[in-house]
């Protein structure tokens, strides 16, 4: 059989755990591979890697094999669904019926969820085989794989390093080949940061594009995959409407799989400095500058974007989120509160004595960030930037500088685009000399999710540095 134009180099691997979603659908259709074979291959990969990686929660291989057998029967009967038989994981904070949702913390009671949240429901409706949930830190408030409930999640490129977070397990699982499809969530960088540090693709869609439940200010769900095309395939399912999300966008049947784009004449801004936080690592700077140069060589018009996030904005956001976290943690009894990760508990206690005026000022600063992001980027078709100022850091740390009094010094490139509702992705831009992945952030105008996928696909094809996925021996 000739190779499909949608196949990646990994799709020729003898190990089905490394195949893309597109290649699996093609092989299921021509009956050269069965969903059961694929499920068994991914389960074997998980069983081999998971003792060291610790990316999963509620792994259920028996249920996965049962669902794979049901998928196999649908293919044989000509009744296959859109994503039938493709293995998938779901971030722990996205409810799946019958599974408790601890939100990464040992402080919450383990009550089974009554129903699938929208993302889980859409994947299940379309025949995806849900293997497991993926790990996250306490309350999703860290860019780390550190948790008081889950074991420490590590980065498959270097087990001494952090995968990032809060979609920690999703990033690690995608890089390790725990199937093609993974769903994370993002409220300040929680998809893009682990995607960057784990070398995978992650899309933070426009706010409201993918229905979620429960909803909250700036919070989105999105795909984390090894390829842009697989993320686009997921978007066609994940974006279907759900009445449980009163903040969702009106449904649009967008051309998710039409990823062609002519780079010539595109106005692309490059924001090399975040304006606040950690100093940009020189190797990251070089990788992003190289990306800008290659887009320019392809005919794009490149222009510098000055930084726009201020210290007052970031500190205001910090005040608001500390108080929001303390509203939950402070309401716990002393015994339960003591179970919360000490870093998170100390950070949240900083919100304990904030006045209403201070919290209101913090919320206003998030609105100021929103206006500043749109004002700085609206005249461009797209904006490029680093995803983070640093590469993956030590696995045992809660943040790159591990200081709860300075928790957000690494999110200056990402957080503003949560506040502004703009779609933004992380796509691999290369590696450091030590072999750690570097992420390139691609930001689009509000609601241009398809455009971000198209430019990400263009970069994926242009990127001069590609490496085999990590193997844990």
Tab-separated table of C-alpha atoms in Angstrom:
chain	number	residue	atom	x	y	z
A	1	UNK	CA	0.000	0.000	0.000
A	2	UNK	CA	1.544	3.405	-0.918
A	3	UNK	CA	2.082	5.829	1.972
A	4	UNK	CA	-0.691	8.317	2.645
A	5	UNK	CA	0.220	12.002	2.246
A	6	UNK	CA	-1.086	12.420	5.802
A	7	UNK	CA	1.337	9.927	7.272
A	8	UNK	CA	4.332	10.939	9.350
A	9	UNK	CA	7.642	9.127	9.579
A	10	UNK	CA	6.431	7.532	12.807
A	11	UNK	CA	3.484	5.918	10.988
A	12	UNK	CA	5.920	3.475	9.367
A	13	UNK	CA	7.054	2.306	12.810
A	14	UNK	CA	6.401	-1.373	13.520
A	15	UNK	CA	4.985	-0.312	16.901
A	16	UNK	CA	1.345	0.729	16.459
A	17	UNK	CA	1.574	2.861	19.616
A	18	UNK	CA	3.485	5.414	17.531
A	19	UNK	CA	1.001	5.715	14.673
A	20	UNK	CA	-0.982	8.881	14.103
A	21	UNK	CA	-4.748	9.015	14.341
A	22	UNK	CA	-4.994	9.561	10.595
A	23	UNK	CA	-2.896	6.495	9.818
A	24	UNK	CA	-4.942	4.371	12.202
A	25	UNK	CA	-8.235	5.375	10.607
A	26	UNK	CA	-6.859	4.540	7.166
A	27	UNK	CA	-5.624	1.152	8.354
A	28	UNK	CA	-8.863	0.339	10.161
A	29	UNK	CA	-10.775	1.158	6.976
A	30	UNK	CA	-8.694	-1.153	4.781
A	31	UNK	CA	-8.599	-3.793	7.551
A	32	UNK	CA	-4.809	-4.001	7.615
A	33	UNK	CA	-4.869	-3.183	11.356
A	34	UNK	CA	-7.602	-3.652	13.960
A	35	UNK	CA	-8.511	-1.385	16.911
A	36	UNK	CA	-7.813	-4.323	19.235
A	37	UNK	CA	-4.252	-4.660	17.943
A	38	UNK	CA	-3.715	-0.942	18.460
A	39	UNK	CA	-5.165	-0.958	21.958
A	40	UNK	CA	-2.913	-3.874	22.910
A	41	UNK	CA	0.148	-2.053	21.517
A	42	UNK	CA	-0.611	1.126	23.463
A	43	UNK	CA	-1.346	-0.830	26.642
A	44	UNK	CA	2.004	-2.587	26.259
A	45	UNK	CA	3.746	0.790	25.827
A	46	UNK	CA	2.040	2.122	28.953
A	47	UNK	CA	2.900	-0.937	31.015
A	48	UNK	CA	6.550	-0.651	29.949
A	49	UNK	CA	6.914	3.105	30.516
A	50	UNK	CA	4.473	4.031	33.221
A	51	UNK	CA	6.454	2.812	36.262
A	52	UNK	CA	9.008	5.521	35.464
A	53	UNK	CA	6.843	8.149	33.765
A	54	UNK	CA	3.761	8.202	36.059
A	55	UNK	CA	1.614	10.130	33.582
A	56	UNK	CA	-1.698	8.328	34.127
A	57	UNK	CA	-4.552	8.122	36.610
A	58	UNK	CA	-7.381	5.554	36.523
A	59	UNK	CA	-5.735	3.499	33.757
A	60	UNK	CA	-8.254	0.796	32.786
A	61	UNK	CA	-6.827	-1.596	30.185
A	62	UNK	CA	-9.755	-4.037	30.491
A	63	UNK	CA	-12.301	-1.340	29.630
A	64	UNK	CA	-10.070	-0.103	26.800
A	65	UNK	CA	-9.881	-3.575	25.270
A	66	UNK	CA	-13.642	-3.982	25.606
A	67	UNK	CA	-14.206	-0.672	23.804
A	68	UNK	CA	-11.629	-1.579	21.157
A	69	UNK	CA	-13.474	-4.833	20.450
A	70	UNK	CA	-16.746	-2.914	20.079
A	71	UNK	CA	-14.974	-0.525	17.692
A	72	UNK	CA	-13.605	-3.432	15.688
A	73	UNK	CA	-17.146	-4.757	15.230
A	74	UNK	CA	-18.390	-1.370	14.022
A	75	UNK	CA	-15.626	-1.253	11.407
A	76	UNK	CA	-16.492	-4.771	10.245
A	77	UNK	CA	-20.176	-3.859	9.948
A	78	UNK	CA	-19.514	-0.618	8.075
A	79	UNK	CA	-20.798	1.444	11.018
A	80	UNK	CA	-17.566	3.150	12.046
A	81	UNK	CA	-17.712	6.553	13.709
A	82	UNK	CA	-15.473	9.560	13.072
A	83	UNK	CA	-12.678	8.575	15.499
A	84	UNK	CA	-13.493	4.914	15.905
A	85	UNK	CA	-10.802	2.879	17.630
A	86	UNK	CA	-8.250	5.660	18.188
A	87	UNK	CA	-6.738	5.490	21.704
A	88	UNK	CA	-7.119	8.625	23.797
A	89	UNK	CA	-6.505	10.012	27.272
A	90	UNK	CA	-8.368	12.763	29.130
A	91	UNK	CA	-6.909	15.153	31.701
A	92	UNK	CA	-7.970	14.264	35.225
A	93	UNK	CA	-10.023	17.456	35.779
A	94	UNK	CA	-12.272	16.628	32.793
A	95	UNK	CA	-14.913	14.331	34.259
A	96	UNK	CA	-15.459	10.817	32.945
A	97	UNK	CA	-18.434	8.951	34.303
A	98	UNK	CA	-17.693	6.650	37.225
A	99	UNK	CA	-14.203	8.068	37.925
A	100	UNK	CA	-13.437	10.445	40.826
A	101	UNK	CA	-12.054	13.896	39.970
A	102	UNK	CA	-9.498	14.754	42.680
A	103	UNK	CA	-8.125	17.823	40.817
A	104	UNK	CA	-4.610	16.676	41.600
A	105	UNK	CA	-4.940	17.127	45.346
A	106	UNK	CA	-5.168	14.636	48.201
A	107	UNK	CA	-7.538	17.049	49.974
A	108	UNK	CA	-10.649	16.247	47.906
A	109	UNK	CA	-13.030	13.329	48.527
A	110	UNK	CA	-12.976	10.675	45.832
A	111	UNK	CA	-16.554	10.834	44.546
A	112	UNK	CA	-17.202	9.138	41.182
A	113	UNK	CA	-18.315	11.570	38.462
A	114	UNK	CA	-21.928	11.170	37.424
A	115	UNK	CA	-21.383	11.892	33.730
A	116	UNK	CA	-18.782	12.582	31.057
A	117	UNK	CA	-17.814	16.240	30.700
A	118	UNK	CA	-18.210	17.593	27.145
A	119	UNK	CA	-14.741	16.685	25.798
A	120	UNK	CA	-14.945	13.140	27.117
A	121	UNK	CA	-18.503	12.798	25.818
A	122	UNK	CA	-17.579	13.943	22.298
A	123	UNK	CA	-14.630	11.542	22.040
A	124	UNK	CA	-16.643	8.640	23.381
A	125	UNK	CA	-19.551	9.415	21.021
A	126	UNK	CA	-17.153	9.328	18.074
A	127	UNK	CA	-15.690	5.961	19.041
A	128	UNK	CA	-12.337	6.934	20.572
A	129	UNK	CA	-11.016	4.347	23.051
A	130	UNK	CA	-10.493	6.086	26.389
A	131	UNK	CA	-7.522	4.453	28.078
A	132	UNK	CA	-7.018	6.591	31.175
A	133	UNK	CA	-7.055	10.007	32.766
A	134	UNK	CA	-3.801	11.991	32.907
A	135	UNK	CA	-2.159	13.567	35.940
A	136	UNK	CA	-2.179	17.189	37.067
A	137	UNK	CA	-0.878	19.206	40.051
A	138	UNK	CA	-3.034	20.397	42.949
A	139	UNK	CA	-6.026	22.366	41.643
A	140	UNK	CA	-4.226	22.761	38.310
A	141	UNK	CA	-2.293	25.705	39.724
A	142	UNK	CA	1.250	24.655	38.808
A	143	UNK	CA	3.242	24.370	35.594
A	144	UNK	CA	4.587	21.125	37.000
A	145	UNK	CA	4.042	17.405	37.371
A	146	UNK	CA	4.164	17.725	41.168
A	147	UNK	CA	0.997	16.717	43.039
A	148	UNK	CA	-0.119	15.740	46.534
A	149	UNK	CA	-2.393	13.054	45.053
A	150	UNK	CA	-0.623	11.680	41.972
A	151	UNK	CA	2.921	10.289	41.874
A	152	UNK	CA	5.519	12.670	40.431
A	153	UNK	CA	5.119	12.811	36.632
A	154	UNK	CA	8.341	13.023	34.645
A	155	UNK	CA	9.396	14.166	31.179
A	156	UNK	CA	10.055	11.285	28.741
A	157	UNK	CA	12.844	13.218	27.012
A	158	UNK	CA	14.780	13.315	30.312
A	159	UNK	CA	13.320	11.644	33.408
A	160	UNK	CA	15.149	14.071	35.671
A	161	UNK	CA	13.105	16.910	34.134
A	162	UNK	CA	9.585	18.211	34.601
A	163	UNK	CA	6.943	17.707	31.892
A	164	UNK	CA	5.354	21.043	32.790
A	165	UNK	CA	1.719	21.529	33.679
A	166	UNK	CA	-0.897	21.688	34.609
A	167	UNK	CA	-1.594	19.210	31.763
A	168	UNK	CA	1.463	17.330	32.957
A	169	UNK	CA	0.413	13.777	32.277
A	170	UNK	CA	-1.099	14.695	28.911
A	171	UNK	CA	2.161	16.190	27.661
A	172	UNK	CA	4.228	13.255	28.908
A	173	UNK	CA	1.749	10.705	27.530
A	174	UNK	CA	1.721	12.314	24.078
A	175	UNK	CA	5.514	12.364	23.847
A	176	UNK	CA	5.794	8.796	25.141
A	177	UNK	CA	3.337	7.362	22.620
A	178	UNK	CA	0.408	6.505	24.870
A	179	UNK	CA	-1.798	6.686	21.780
A	180	UNK	CA	-2.358	9.619	19.401
A	181	UNK	CA	-5.050	11.688	21.187
A	182	UNK	CA	-4.790	13.574	24.487
A	183	UNK	CA	-6.947	16.350	25.939
A	184	UNK	CA	-5.574	19.005	28.286
A	185	UNK	CA	-6.864	22.233	29.780
A	186	UNK	CA	-5.316	25.705	29.847
A	187	UNK	CA	-5.985	28.822	31.924
A	188	UNK	CA	-2.561	30.477	31.767
A	189	UNK	CA	-0.388	28.148	29.704
A	190	UNK	CA	-1.344	24.693	30.965
A	191	UNK	CA	-1.551	23.125	27.490
A	192	UNK	CA	1.202	25.099	25.769
A	193	UNK	CA	3.853	24.840	28.509
A	194	UNK	CA	3.854	21.021	28.775
A	195	UNK	CA	3.509	20.781	24.997
A	196	UNK	CA	6.615	22.938	24.666
A	197	UNK	CA	8.642	21.073	27.288
A	198	UNK	CA	7.556	17.643	26.017
A	199	UNK	CA	8.083	18.475	22.333
A	200	UNK	CA	4.479	17.855	21.230
A	201	UNK	CA	1.776	19.991	19.640
A	202	UNK	CA	-0.759	21.667	21.891
A	203	UNK	CA	-3.615	23.977	20.929
A	204	UNK	CA	-5.246	26.386	23.346
A	205	UNK	CA	-8.324	27.187	21.296
A	206	UNK	CA	-10.352	30.370	21.398
A	207	UNK	CA	-12.259	30.674	24.651
A	208	UNK	CA	-15.578	28.886	24.210
A	209	UNK	CA	-14.596	27.025	21.037
A	210	UNK	CA	-14.618	23.666	22.849
A	211	UNK	CA	-17.468	23.386	25.369
A	212	UNK	CA	-16.358	22.625	28.934
A	213	UNK	CA	-18.047	21.897	32.248
A	214	UNK	CA	-17.493	23.469	34.695
A	215	UNK	CA	-16.696	26.762	32.992
A	216	UNK	CA	-14.439	29.454	34.384
A	217	UNK	CA	-12.788	32.693	33.325
A	218	UNK	CA	-10.101	31.967	30.710
A	219	UNK	CA	-10.295	28.182	31.044
A	220	UNK	CA	-10.304	26.072	27.877
A	221	UNK	CA	-9.835	22.450	26.865
A	222	UNK	CA	-7.736	21.517	23.866
A	223	UNK	CA	-5.887	18.749	22.031
A	224	UNK	CA	-2.319	17.629	22.730
A	225	UNK	CA	-0.890	15.410	19.991
A	226	UNK	CA	2.302	14.491	18.180
A	227	UNK	CA	1.109	16.124	14.953
A	228	UNK	CA	-0.904	19.203	14.030
A	229	UNK	CA	-3.137	17.150	11.749
A	230	UNK	CA	-4.194	14.869	14.603
A	231	UNK	CA	-5.124	17.914	16.671
A	232	UNK	CA	-7.241	19.179	13.774
A	233	UNK	CA	-8.946	15.795	13.575
A	234	UNK	CA	-9.778	16.030	17.285
A	235	UNK	CA	-11.127	19.571	16.923
A	236	UNK	CA	-13.795	18.397	14.493
A	237	UNK	CA	-15.245	16.315	17.323
A	238	UNK	CA	-14.404	18.350	20.428
A	239	UNK	CA	-16.057	21.532	19.160
A	240	UNK	CA	-19.535	20.076	18.808
A	241	UNK	CA	-21.975	21.985	21.036
A	242	UNK	CA	-22.969	21.087	24.579
A	243	UNK	CA	-25.700	22.893	26.522
A	244	UNK	CA	-23.767	22.599	29.792
A	245	UNK	CA	-21.384	25.378	28.761
A	246	UNK	CA	-23.200	28.727	28.842
A	247	UNK	CA	-19.979	30.533	27.834
A	248	UNK	CA	-19.350	28.548	24.651
A	249	UNK	CA	-19.209	30.112	21.218
A	250	UNK	CA	-21.975	29.492	18.690
A	251	UNK	CA	-21.117	26.250	16.934
A	252	UNK	CA	-19.424	26.570	13.533
A	253	UNK	CA	-18.746	23.702	11.157
A	254	UNK	CA	-15.225	24.879	10.386
A	255	UNK	CA	-12.853	23.294	7.808
A	256	UNK	CA	-10.612	21.760	10.463
A	257	UNK	CA	-8.855	19.371	8.091
A	258	UNK	CA	-8.105	21.969	5.404
A	259	UNK	CA	-4.632	22.905	6.607
A	260	UNK	CA	-3.207	24.420	3.431
A	261	UNK	CA	-1.899	27.985	3.773
A	262	UNK	CA	0.126	30.319	1.562
A	263	UNK	CA	2.685	32.002	3.800
A	264	UNK	CA	3.546	34.631	1.177
A	265	UNK	CA	2.368	38.072	2.202
A	266	UNK	CA	1.244	37.086	5.702
A	267	UNK	CA	1.935	39.746	8.313
A	268	UNK	CA	3.631	37.933	11.173
A	269	UNK	CA	4.657	39.681	14.362
A	270	UNK	CA	7.483	38.350	16.527
A	271	UNK	CA	7.325	38.989	20.267
A	272	UNK	CA	10.730	37.996	21.551
A	273	UNK	CA	10.443	39.598	25.007
A	274	UNK	CA	7.620	38.952	27.471
A	275	UNK	CA	8.219	42.193	29.340
A	276	UNK	CA	8.184	40.542	32.759
A	277	UNK	CA	9.480	37.385	34.403
A	278	UNK	CA	12.466	35.176	33.754
A	279	UNK	CA	15.162	36.132	31.261
A	280	UNK	CA	14.823	34.340	27.941
A	281	UNK	CA	17.179	31.383	27.511
A	282	UNK	CA	19.611	32.059	24.618
A	283	UNK	CA	18.916	28.690	22.953
A	284	UNK	CA	15.184	29.417	22.948
A	285	UNK	CA	15.839	32.856	21.467
A	286	UNK	CA	17.899	31.309	18.684
A	287	UNK	CA	15.186	28.756	17.860
A	288	UNK	CA	12.409	31.371	17.663
A	289	UNK	CA	14.570	33.738	15.618
A	290	UNK	CA	15.302	30.874	13.214
A	291	UNK	CA	11.570	30.235	12.831
A	292	UNK	CA	10.953	33.903	12.035
A	293	UNK	CA	13.759	33.874	9.475
A	294	UNK	CA	12.352	30.793	7.753
A	295	UNK	CA	8.872	32.323	7.563
A	296	UNK	CA	10.455	35.470	6.103
A	297	UNK	CA	12.305	33.366	3.535
A	298	UNK	CA	8.957	31.793	2.605
A	299	UNK	CA	7.537	35.243	1.858
A	300	UNK	CA	5.970	36.394	5.129
A	301	UNK	CA	6.343	40.001	6.259
A	302	UNK	CA	7.989	39.951	9.691
A	303	UNK	CA	7.725	42.759	12.234
A	304	UNK	CA	8.713	43.058	15.881
A	305	UNK	CA	5.980	43.093	18.556
A	306	UNK	CA	7.036	44.958	21.707
A	307	UNK	CA	6.194	43.369	25.074
A	308	UNK	CA	2.920	44.490	26.622
A	309	UNK	CA	2.410	42.520	29.855
A	310	UNK	CA	3.377	44.646	32.862
A	311	UNK	CA	4.355	43.791	36.416
A	312	UNK	CA	1.110	45.329	37.659
A	313	UNK	CA	-0.895	43.055	35.347
A	314	UNK	CA	0.893	39.880	36.419
A	315	UNK	CA	0.779	40.741	40.118
A	316	UNK	CA	-2.907	41.612	39.834
A	317	UNK	CA	-3.603	38.249	38.245
A	318	UNK	CA	-1.609	36.613	41.041
A	319	UNK	CA	-3.732	38.360	43.700
A	320	UNK	CA	-6.975	37.298	42.041
A	321	UNK	CA	-5.944	33.663	41.703
A	322	UNK	CA	-4.513	33.444	45.223
A	323	UNK	CA	-7.811	34.626	46.633
A	324	UNK	CA	-9.719	32.279	44.322
A	325	UNK	CA	-7.584	29.347	45.516
A	326	UNK	CA	-7.944	30.378	49.163
A	327	UNK	CA	-11.731	30.380	48.780
A	328	UNK	CA	-11.439	26.622	48.172
A	329	UNK	CA	-8.514	25.728	50.414
A	330	UNK	CA	-9.503	27.989	53.301
A	331	UNK	CA	-12.909	26.321	53.444
A	332	UNK	CA	-11.321	22.927	54.151
A	333	UNK	CA	-10.948	21.514	57.619
A	334	UNK	CA	-7.459	21.554	59.118
A	335	UNK	CA	-6.872	17.873	58.388
A	336	UNK	CA	-7.835	18.213	54.720
A	337	UNK	CA	-5.955	21.490	54.295
A	338	UNK	CA	-2.783	19.808	55.568
A	339	UNK	CA	-3.021	17.372	52.645
A	340	UNK	CA	-2.694	20.124	50.023
A	341	UNK	CA	0.747	20.427	48.439
A	342	UNK	CA	2.687	22.777	50.766
A	343	UNK	CA	3.749	25.049	47.894
A	344	UNK	CA	0.131	25.533	46.809
A	345	UNK	CA	-1.071	25.971	50.384
A	346	UNK	CA	1.545	28.660	51.047
A	347	UNK	CA	0.735	30.417	47.774
A	348	UNK	CA	-3.006	30.379	48.406
A	349	UNK	CA	-2.588	31.700	51.954
A	350	UNK	CA	-1.248	34.868	50.356
A	351	UNK	CA	-4.834	35.575	49.320
A	352	UNK	CA	-6.228	35.125	52.807
A	353	UNK	CA	-6.019	38.750	53.896
A	354	UNK	CA	-6.487	40.518	50.581
A	355	UNK	CA	-9.201	43.147	50.658
A	356	UNK	CA	-12.103	43.222	48.262
A	357	UNK	CA	-10.562	46.282	46.644
A	358	UNK	CA	-7.281	44.425	46.048
A	359	UNK	CA	-9.016	41.437	44.504
A	360	UNK	CA	-11.153	43.710	42.327
A	361	UNK	CA	-8.002	45.538	41.211
A	362	UNK	CA	-6.466	42.177	40.328
A	363	UNK	CA	-9.450	41.257	38.198
A	364	UNK	CA	-9.237	44.634	36.465
A	365	UNK	CA	-5.590	43.945	35.687
A	366	UNK	CA	-6.616	40.761	33.911
A	367	UNK	CA	-8.985	42.878	31.838
A	368	UNK	CA	-6.130	45.314	31.171
A	369	UNK	CA	-4.058	42.367	30.001
A	370	UNK	CA	-6.879	41.351	27.669
A	371	UNK	CA	-7.071	44.782	26.051
A	372	UNK	CA	-3.275	45.040	25.779
A	373	UNK	CA	-2.994	41.635	24.049
A	374	UNK	CA	-5.565	42.494	21.396
A	375	UNK	CA	-4.153	45.991	20.865
A	376	UNK	CA	-0.621	44.628	20.402
A	377	UNK	CA	-1.533	41.842	17.977
A	378	UNK	CA	-4.690	42.716	16.011
A	379	UNK	CA	-2.866	44.187	13.004
A	380	UNK	CA	-0.985	40.929	12.398
A	381	UNK	CA	-2.272	37.742	10.834
A	382	UNK	CA	-0.260	35.790	13.407
A	383	UNK	CA	2.275	36.387	16.161
A	384	UNK	CA	5.260	34.180	16.981
A	385	UNK	CA	6.941	34.017	20.373
A	386	UNK	CA	8.623	31.614	22.750
A	387	UNK	CA	6.199	29.532	24.788
A	388	UNK	CA	8.330	29.807	27.913
A	389	UNK	CA	11.539	31.640	28.801
A	390	UNK	CA	13.171	28.407	29.984
A	391	UNK	CA	13.317	24.743	29.018
A	392	UNK	CA	12.110	21.852	31.179
A	393	UNK	CA	13.378	22.183	34.740
A	394	UNK	CA	14.009	19.716	37.573
A	395	UNK	CA	11.169	17.229	38.003
A	396	UNK	CA	10.816	17.734	41.754
A	397	UNK	CA	10.199	21.500	41.571
A	398	UNK	CA	6.790	23.187	41.591
A	399	UNK	CA	7.916	25.925	39.198
A	400	UNK	CA	11.138	26.945	37.465
A	401	UNK	CA	12.175	29.096	40.437
A	402	UNK	CA	10.189	27.117	43.059
A	403	UNK	CA	9.090	30.241	44.937
A	404	UNK	CA	5.391	30.567	45.895
A	405	UNK	CA	5.885	34.313	46.318
A	406	UNK	CA	6.880	34.544	42.640
A	407	UNK	CA	4.759	31.803	41.065
A	408	UNK	CA	4.134	33.155	37.573
A	409	UNK	CA	7.519	34.398	36.349
A	410	UNK	CA	7.470	31.827	33.511
A	411	UNK	CA	3.991	32.487	32.010
A	412	UNK	CA	4.541	35.958	30.565
A	413	UNK	CA	4.360	34.690	26.973
A	414	UNK	CA	1.233	32.567	27.413
A	415	UNK	CA	-1.196	33.973	29.984
A	416	UNK	CA	-2.294	37.111	28.142
A	417	UNK	CA	-3.781	35.044	25.330
A	418	UNK	CA	-6.025	33.253	27.804
A	419	UNK	CA	-7.296	36.610	28.980
A	420	UNK	CA	-7.825	37.841	25.388
A	421	UNK	CA	-9.617	34.650	24.206
A	422	UNK	CA	-7.159	34.289	21.301
A	423	UNK	CA	-6.179	30.867	19.940
A	424	UNK	CA	-2.539	29.993	20.558
A	425	UNK	CA	-0.505	26.850	19.984
A	426	UNK	CA	2.830	25.374	20.929
A	427	UNK	CA	4.653	23.539	18.160
A	428	UNK	CA	8.134	22.105	18.472
A	429	UNK	CA	10.858	24.438	17.201
A	430	UNK	CA	13.871	22.231	17.855
A	431	UNK	CA	16.027	21.142	20.757
A	432	UNK	CA	18.725	22.470	23.043
A	433	UNK	CA	22.268	21.122	22.918
A	434	UNK	CA	21.264	18.919	25.857
A	435	UNK	CA	18.384	17.454	23.826
A	436	UNK	CA	15.470	19.236	25.544
A	437	UNK	CA	12.531	20.368	23.386
A	438	UNK	CA	11.867	24.057	22.609
A	439	UNK	CA	8.364	25.299	21.855
A	440	UNK	CA	7.332	27.970	19.362
A	441	UNK	CA	4.090	29.768	20.225
A	442	UNK	CA	1.828	30.680	17.297
A	443	UNK	CA	-0.960	33.119	18.203
A	444	UNK	CA	-3.888	33.989	15.969
A	445	UNK	CA	-6.508	36.671	15.886
A	446	UNK	CA	-9.539	36.063	18.059
A	447	UNK	CA	-11.512	33.028	16.847
A	448	UNK	CA	-9.062	32.106	14.055
A	449	UNK	CA	-8.369	28.621	15.401
A	450	UNK	CA	-8.195	27.165	11.896
A	451	UNK	CA	-5.580	29.733	10.922
A	452	UNK	CA	-3.403	28.812	13.916
A	453	UNK	CA	-3.607	25.152	12.941
A	454	UNK	CA	-2.686	26.020	9.349
A	455	UNK	CA	0.387	28.056	10.261
A	456	UNK	CA	1.384	25.396	12.801
A	457	UNK	CA	1.161	22.772	10.076
A	458	UNK	CA	3.290	24.957	7.803
A	459	UNK	CA	5.911	25.265	10.540
A	460	UNK	CA	5.781	21.536	11.314
A	461	UNK	CA	6.717	20.914	7.678
A	462	UNK	CA	9.343	23.694	7.597
A	463	UNK	CA	11.082	22.974	10.891
A	464	UNK	CA	14.625	21.889	10.037
A	465	UNK	CA	15.212	19.902	13.234
A	466	UNK	CA	13.201	16.720	13.753
A	467	UNK	CA	14.127	13.876	16.074
A	468	UNK	CA	12.746	10.426	16.847
A	469	UNK	CA	10.371	10.313	19.799
A	470	UNK	CA	11.977	9.399	23.134
A	471	UNK	CA	12.351	5.754	24.119
A	472	UNK	CA	12.515	4.595	27.732
A	473	UNK	CA	14.807	1.591	27.769
